[in-house]
Amino acid sequence: MLKATVHIAVPTAFNQDESLNVEATLAHIHDLHRQGAQSVLVSGSTGEQHSMNLEEKLMLLQAVTEDQKLCGHMEIIFGVASIREIEAVKLAAAIRGTGVAGILLGYPPYILPSQAEAVRYSEKIVEASNKPVILYNNPRRTGFDLSVDAILQLSRLEQVIGIKEAGDPSTVEFLRSKIDKEFYYYAGGDTGLEDKVKLGFNRLSSMAGNVYPVEIANWFGKLLSGEPVTQAEREQMSKRIDEVFSGAPLLHLKAAIQSKGISMGICRSPLGNSVDNIL
C-alpha cells in the first residue's frame, strides 16, 4: 500500500540534443527529498513519458532503483503507459522485482481502445508488475476516457489501490459510493483542490510541488483535515499554482528548477518550438 498522501510528478531532464539526462533527473529528485518530499512519480505525463522509448524508460528505472538514497527513503511511483501494450507489459515486468513502491497505469494516446481492450491491457500490466497500481484516467491528453464500469471492474483487483482522475471530477463521488475497499482518489494537478476535496479526492499528484514541495503538501494536508483556510492563504497558494501552470507549464517548470542550478535542459520538440532560450 502507498502511504504518501502527496506525490510529486517530476519532469524528465533532456540534453540540448534531446537525449535523456538521467543524472539531472535524479538530482532534482534528490533536491525534493532534501526539502522533505516523501514521494515522486517518475516517467508520468509531466515526465514526457510518451516521448521516451522503452530503452530510455528502462534506463531511468535502473538509475532510480539503484540509487538507495532515493529508493530506500522515498516512495517511488513509476509511470507505465504505451501505445504498444507489449512495451508497457515489458516495463511493468522490469519494475516487478525492484524497490519501486507502485505504478501509475496510464492509457495509450490516439488509438482509442475499446473499454474491454483497455481493461485487458490494464490486467496484463497489473499482473506483470505485481505492485500497487493507481489507474490514470486523463481523457484530455489521451483521447480515451476510462468508463466508470471499467474502473469498478479493475478496482476489484487486489493490486489496484486508487485512481488518478484528471477527467470528470464528479466521477469520484459516484465511485466512492460503489467501491467498498480502501481506495485512494488522486487529484491530477493542483488546480481546484478545494472543490476536489469536497468531492472526495483524498490524495494529490502534484506538479506545482516541483517548485513548492513543502507549501503544496501543507496546503493539501490542511484541506484534507478540514481546517479553516483564510482568504490570504487561498490567494497566496493560487498565485503559486498559477505561476506554475501559466503559459507552457513544462517549460516554465524546467526553467524554475534550472534556476536552482539543476540542468533540466529542454523539453522534446515540438514542445518549446515557439519559445526562444526560455531555458
CSV table of C-alpha atoms in Angstrom, one decimal:
chain,number,residue,atom,x,y,z
A,1,MET,CA,0.0,0.0,0.0
A,2,LEU,CA,1.2,3.5,-0.8
A,3,LYS,CA,1.5,5.7,2.3
A,4,ALA,CA,2.3,9.2,1.0
A,5,THR,CA,-0.7,11.5,0.6
A,6,VAL,CA,1.1,13.6,-2.0
A,7,HIS,CA,3.4,12.6,-4.7
A,8,ILE,CA,5.2,15.0,-7.0
A,9,ALA,CA,5.1,14.3,-10.7
A,10,VAL,CA,8.6,15.1,-11.7
A,11,PRO,CA,9.8,16.2,-15.2
A,12,THR,CA,12.5,14.3,-17.1
A,13,ALA,CA,15.7,16.1,-17.9
A,14,PHE,CA,16.9,16.1,-21.5
A,15,ASN,CA,20.1,17.4,-23.0
A,16,GLN,CA,20.2,20.0,-25.8
A,17,ASP,CA,20.2,17.2,-28.4
A,18,GLU,CA,17.1,15.8,-26.7
A,19,SER,CA,19.0,12.8,-25.3
A,20,LEU,CA,18.0,11.5,-21.9
A,21,ASN,CA,19.8,13.2,-18.9
A,22,VAL,CA,19.4,10.7,-16.1
A,23,GLU,CA,21.8,12.5,-13.8
A,24,ALA,CA,19.9,15.8,-13.8
A,25,THR,CA,16.6,14.0,-13.4
A,26,LEU,CA,17.9,12.2,-10.2
A,27,ALA,CA,19.5,15.5,-9.0
A,28,HIS,CA,16.1,17.1,-9.0
A,29,ILE,CA,14.5,14.2,-7.1
A,30,HIS,CA,17.3,14.4,-4.5
A,31,ASP,CA,16.7,18.1,-4.1
A,32,LEU,CA,13.0,17.4,-3.5
A,33,HIS,CA,13.9,14.7,-0.9
A,34,ARG,CA,16.1,17.2,0.9
A,35,GLN,CA,13.2,19.6,1.1
A,36,GLY,CA,11.0,16.9,2.7
A,37,ALA,CA,9.1,15.4,-0.2
A,38,GLN,CA,8.1,11.8,0.6
A,39,SER,CA,7.1,10.5,-2.8
A,40,VAL,CA,7.7,11.2,-6.5
A,41,LEU,CA,6.1,10.0,-9.8
A,42,VAL,CA,8.8,9.3,-12.4
A,43,SER,CA,8.0,8.9,-16.1
A,44,GLY,CA,4.5,10.2,-16.0
A,45,SER,CA,2.9,12.7,-18.3
A,46,THR,CA,4.9,15.5,-16.7
A,47,GLY,CA,7.9,13.4,-17.3
A,48,GLU,CA,7.1,13.3,-21.1
A,49,GLN,CA,6.7,9.5,-20.9
A,50,HIS,CA,5.3,9.2,-24.4
A,51,SER,CA,8.4,10.9,-25.9
A,52,MET,CA,10.6,8.1,-24.4
A,53,ASN,CA,11.2,4.7,-25.9
A,54,LEU,CA,11.3,1.6,-23.8
A,55,GLU,CA,15.1,1.6,-23.6
A,56,GLU,CA,15.1,5.1,-22.1
A,57,LYS,CA,12.4,4.2,-19.6
A,58,LEU,CA,14.4,1.1,-18.5
A,59,MET,CA,17.5,3.3,-18.2
A,60,LEU,CA,15.6,5.7,-16.0
A,61,LEU,CA,14.1,2.8,-13.9
A,62,GLN,CA,17.5,1.3,-13.4
A,63,ALA,CA,19.1,4.6,-12.3
A,64,VAL,CA,16.3,5.4,-9.8
A,65,THR,CA,16.1,1.9,-8.3
A,66,GLU,CA,19.9,1.6,-7.9
A,67,ASP,CA,20.1,4.9,-6.0
A,68,GLN,CA,19.5,3.7,-2.5
A,69,LYS,CA,19.3,7.2,-1.1
A,70,LEU,CA,16.2,7.6,-3.2
A,71,CYS,CA,14.6,4.2,-3.5
A,72,GLY,CA,15.3,3.3,0.1
A,73,HIS,CA,13.9,6.6,1.6
A,74,MET,CA,11.1,7.7,-0.8
A,75,GLU,CA,8.1,6.2,-2.3
A,76,ILE,CA,9.0,6.0,-5.9
A,77,ILE,CA,6.0,5.6,-8.3
A,78,PHE,CA,6.8,4.8,-11.9
A,79,GLY,CA,4.5,5.6,-14.8
A,80,VAL,CA,3.6,2.7,-17.1
A,81,ALA,CA,1.8,3.5,-20.4
A,82,SER,CA,2.5,2.9,-24.0
A,83,ILE,CA,0.7,2.9,-27.4
A,84,ARG,CA,2.1,-0.6,-27.6
A,85,GLU,CA,0.8,-3.0,-24.9
A,86,ILE,CA,3.8,-5.3,-25.3
A,87,GLU,CA,6.2,-2.5,-24.3
A,88,ALA,CA,4.0,-1.5,-21.3
A,89,VAL,CA,4.0,-5.1,-20.1
A,90,LYS,CA,7.8,-5.4,-20.5
A,91,LEU,CA,8.3,-2.2,-18.4
A,92,ALA,CA,5.9,-3.5,-15.8
A,93,ALA,CA,7.7,-6.8,-15.6
A,94,ALA,CA,11.0,-4.9,-15.2
A,95,ILE,CA,9.5,-3.0,-12.3
A,96,ARG,CA,8.3,-6.1,-10.5
A,97,GLY,CA,11.5,-7.1,-8.7
A,98,THR,CA,12.6,-3.6,-7.8
A,99,GLY,CA,12.1,-1.2,-4.9
A,100,VAL,CA,9.6,0.9,-6.8
A,101,ALA,CA,6.6,1.3,-4.4
A,102,GLY,CA,3.9,1.4,-7.1
A,103,ILE,CA,2.9,2.2,-10.6
A,104,LEU,CA,0.7,4.8,-12.3
A,105,LEU,CA,-1.1,2.9,-15.1
A,106,GLY,CA,-1.9,5.2,-18.0
A,107,TYR,CA,-3.7,4.5,-21.2
A,108,PRO,CA,-2.4,4.8,-24.8
A,109,PRO,CA,-3.0,8.0,-26.6
A,110,TYR,CA,-4.6,8.4,-30.0
A,111,ILE,CA,-5.6,4.8,-30.8
A,112,LEU,CA,-8.8,4.9,-28.8
A,113,PRO,CA,-9.1,1.3,-27.4
A,114,SER,CA,-12.5,-0.1,-26.5
A,115,GLN,CA,-13.3,-0.3,-22.8
A,116,ALA,CA,-12.9,-4.1,-23.0
A,117,GLU,CA,-9.5,-3.7,-24.6
A,118,ALA,CA,-8.4,-1.1,-22.0
A,119,VAL,CA,-9.4,-3.5,-19.2
A,120,ARG,CA,-7.4,-6.3,-20.6
A,121,TYR,CA,-4.4,-4.0,-21.2
A,122,SER,CA,-4.7,-3.0,-17.6
A,123,GLU,CA,-5.0,-6.5,-16.3
A,124,LYS,CA,-1.8,-7.6,-18.1
A,125,ILE,CA,0.2,-4.7,-16.7
A,126,VAL,CA,-1.1,-5.3,-13.2
A,127,GLU,CA,-0.2,-8.9,-13.4
A,128,ALA,CA,3.3,-8.2,-14.8
A,129,SER,CA,4.2,-5.6,-12.2
A,130,ASN,CA,2.6,-7.2,-9.0
A,131,LYS,CA,2.9,-3.7,-7.4
A,132,PRO,CA,0.2,-1.4,-6.0
A,133,VAL,CA,-1.4,0.2,-9.0
A,134,ILE,CA,-3.0,3.7,-9.5
A,135,LEU,CA,-5.2,3.9,-12.6
A,136,TYR,CA,-4.7,7.1,-14.5
A,137,ASN,CA,-7.6,8.5,-16.5
A,138,ASN,CA,-6.7,11.6,-18.5
A,139,PRO,CA,-9.0,11.8,-21.5
A,140,ARG,CA,-7.9,15.4,-22.4
A,141,ARG,CA,-4.3,14.1,-23.1
A,142,THR,CA,-5.1,10.6,-24.4
A,143,GLY,CA,-8.4,11.0,-26.1
A,144,PHE,CA,-9.6,7.9,-24.2
A,145,ASP,CA,-11.9,8.1,-21.2
A,146,LEU,CA,-11.9,5.0,-18.9
A,147,SER,CA,-15.6,4.3,-18.1
A,148,VAL,CA,-17.0,4.0,-14.6
A,149,ASP,CA,-17.9,0.4,-15.3
A,150,ALA,CA,-14.3,-0.3,-16.3
A,151,ILE,CA,-12.9,1.4,-13.2
A,152,LEU,CA,-15.2,-0.6,-11.0
A,153,GLN,CA,-14.2,-3.8,-12.7
A,154,LEU,CA,-10.5,-3.0,-12.3
A,155,SER,CA,-10.9,-1.9,-8.7
A,156,ARG,CA,-11.8,-5.4,-7.7
A,157,LEU,CA,-8.2,-6.4,-8.5
A,158,GLU,CA,-6.2,-6.6,-5.2
A,159,GLN,CA,-3.3,-4.6,-6.6
A,160,VAL,CA,-5.4,-1.7,-7.8
A,161,ILE,CA,-5.5,0.7,-4.9
A,162,GLY,CA,-6.6,4.0,-6.4
A,163,ILE,CA,-7.3,6.2,-9.4
A,164,LYS,CA,-5.8,9.5,-10.6
A,165,GLU,CA,-8.8,11.1,-12.2
A,166,ALA,CA,-8.0,14.0,-14.5
A,167,GLY,CA,-11.3,13.8,-16.4
A,168,ASP,CA,-14.6,14.5,-14.8
A,169,PRO,CA,-14.1,15.2,-11.1
A,170,SER,CA,-17.7,14.3,-10.3
A,171,THR,CA,-16.9,10.6,-11.2
A,172,VAL,CA,-15.1,10.3,-7.8
A,173,GLU,CA,-18.4,11.0,-5.9
A,174,PHE,CA,-20.0,8.0,-7.7
A,175,LEU,CA,-17.0,5.7,-7.3
A,176,ARG,CA,-16.9,6.4,-3.6
A,177,SER,CA,-20.4,5.1,-3.3
A,178,LYS,CA,-19.7,1.9,-5.2
A,179,ILE,CA,-16.1,0.9,-4.1
A,180,ASP,CA,-16.2,-0.7,-0.6
A,181,LYS,CA,-12.5,-1.4,-0.1
A,182,GLU,CA,-9.9,1.2,1.0
A,183,PHE,CA,-9.3,3.2,-2.2
A,184,TYR,CA,-7.4,6.4,-3.0
A,185,TYR,CA,-8.6,9.2,-5.2
A,186,TYR,CA,-5.8,11.3,-6.6
A,187,ALA,CA,-6.4,14.8,-7.9
A,188,GLY,CA,-4.5,15.1,-11.2
A,189,GLY,CA,-2.8,18.5,-10.8
A,190,ASP,CA,-3.0,21.3,-8.2
A,191,THR,CA,-5.8,23.5,-9.6
A,192,GLY,CA,-9.3,23.5,-8.0
A,193,LEU,CA,-8.2,21.4,-5.0
A,194,GLU,CA,-10.7,22.8,-2.5
A,195,ASP,CA,-13.6,21.7,-4.7
A,196,LYS,CA,-12.0,18.3,-5.5
A,197,VAL,CA,-11.5,17.5,-1.8
A,198,LYS,CA,-15.2,18.3,-1.3
A,199,LEU,CA,-16.0,15.7,-4.0
A,200,GLY,CA,-13.9,13.1,-2.2
A,201,PHE,CA,-10.4,13.3,-3.6
A,202,ASN,CA,-8.1,12.3,-0.8
A,203,ARG,CA,-4.7,12.2,-2.5
A,204,LEU,CA,-2.7,14.5,-4.8
A,205,SER,CA,-0.5,14.0,-7.8
A,206,SER,CA,1.2,17.4,-7.8
A,207,MET,CA,3.0,19.3,-10.5
A,208,ALA,CA,3.5,22.6,-8.6
A,209,GLY,CA,5.2,20.5,-5.8
A,210,ASN,CA,8.3,20.5,-8.0
A,211,VAL,CA,8.7,24.2,-7.1
A,212,TYR,CA,6.8,24.4,-3.8
A,213,PRO,CA,7.0,20.9,-2.3
A,214,VAL,CA,6.5,21.9,1.4
A,215,GLU,CA,3.9,24.5,0.7
A,216,ILE,CA,1.8,22.2,-1.5
A,217,ALA,CA,2.0,19.3,1.0
A,218,ASN,CA,0.9,21.6,3.8
A,219,TRP,CA,-1.9,23.2,1.8
A,220,PHE,CA,-3.3,19.8,0.8
A,221,GLY,CA,-3.0,18.5,4.3
A,222,LYS,CA,-4.9,21.4,5.6
A,223,LEU,CA,-7.7,20.9,3.1
A,224,LEU,CA,-8.0,17.2,4.0
A,225,SER,CA,-8.1,17.9,7.7
A,226,GLY,CA,-11.0,20.4,7.2
A,227,GLU,CA,-9.0,23.2,8.9
A,228,PRO,CA,-10.3,26.7,8.0
A,229,VAL,CA,-8.5,28.4,5.1
A,230,THR,CA,-8.1,32.2,5.2
A,231,GLN,CA,-8.6,34.2,2.1
A,232,ALA,CA,-4.9,35.3,2.3
A,233,GLU,CA,-3.8,31.7,2.3
A,234,ARG,CA,-6.0,30.9,-0.6
A,235,GLU,CA,-4.8,33.8,-2.7
A,236,GLN,CA,-1.1,33.0,-1.9
A,237,MET,CA,-1.5,29.4,-3.0
A,238,SER,CA,-3.5,30.3,-6.1
A,239,LYS,CA,-0.7,32.7,-7.1
A,240,ARG,CA,1.9,29.9,-6.7
A,241,ILE,CA,-0.1,27.4,-8.7
A,242,ASP,CA,-1.0,29.9,-11.4
A,243,GLU,CA,2.7,30.7,-11.7
A,244,VAL,CA,3.5,27.1,-12.5
A,245,PHE,CA,0.5,26.4,-14.8
A,246,SER,CA,0.6,29.7,-16.8
A,247,GLY,CA,1.6,29.5,-20.5
A,248,ALA,CA,3.7,26.4,-21.2
A,249,PRO,CA,3.8,24.6,-17.8
A,250,LEU,CA,6.5,22.1,-18.6
A,251,LEU,CA,8.8,24.8,-20.0
A,252,HIS,CA,8.3,27.1,-17.0
A,253,LEU,CA,8.7,24.2,-14.6
A,254,LYS,CA,12.0,23.2,-16.0
A,255,ALA,CA,13.1,26.9,-16.0
A,256,ALA,CA,12.2,27.2,-12.3
A,257,ILE,CA,14.2,24.0,-11.5
A,258,GLN,CA,17.1,25.3,-13.7
A,259,SER,CA,17.3,28.4,-11.6
A,260,LYS,CA,18.4,26.2,-8.7
A,261,GLY,CA,21.4,25.0,-10.7
A,262,ILE,CA,19.9,21.7,-11.8
A,263,SER,CA,20.3,21.4,-15.6
A,264,MET,CA,16.9,20.1,-16.6
A,265,GLY,CA,17.6,21.1,-20.2
A,266,ILE,CA,14.8,21.3,-22.8
A,267,CYS,CA,11.5,19.6,-23.5
A,268,ARG,CA,11.5,17.4,-26.5
A,269,SER,CA,10.1,19.1,-29.6
A,270,PRO,CA,7.6,20.1,-30.6
A,271,LEU,CA,7.3,21.4,-27.0
A,272,GLY,CA,9.4,24.6,-26.9
A,273,ASN,CA,9.5,25.2,-30.6
A,274,SER,CA,7.9,28.6,-30.2
A,275,VAL,CA,10.0,29.7,-27.2
A,276,ASP,CA,13.5,31.1,-27.7
A,277,ASN,CA,16.0,30.4,-25.0
A,278,ILE,CA,13.5,30.1,-22.2
A,279,LEU,CA,15.9,27.6,-20.6
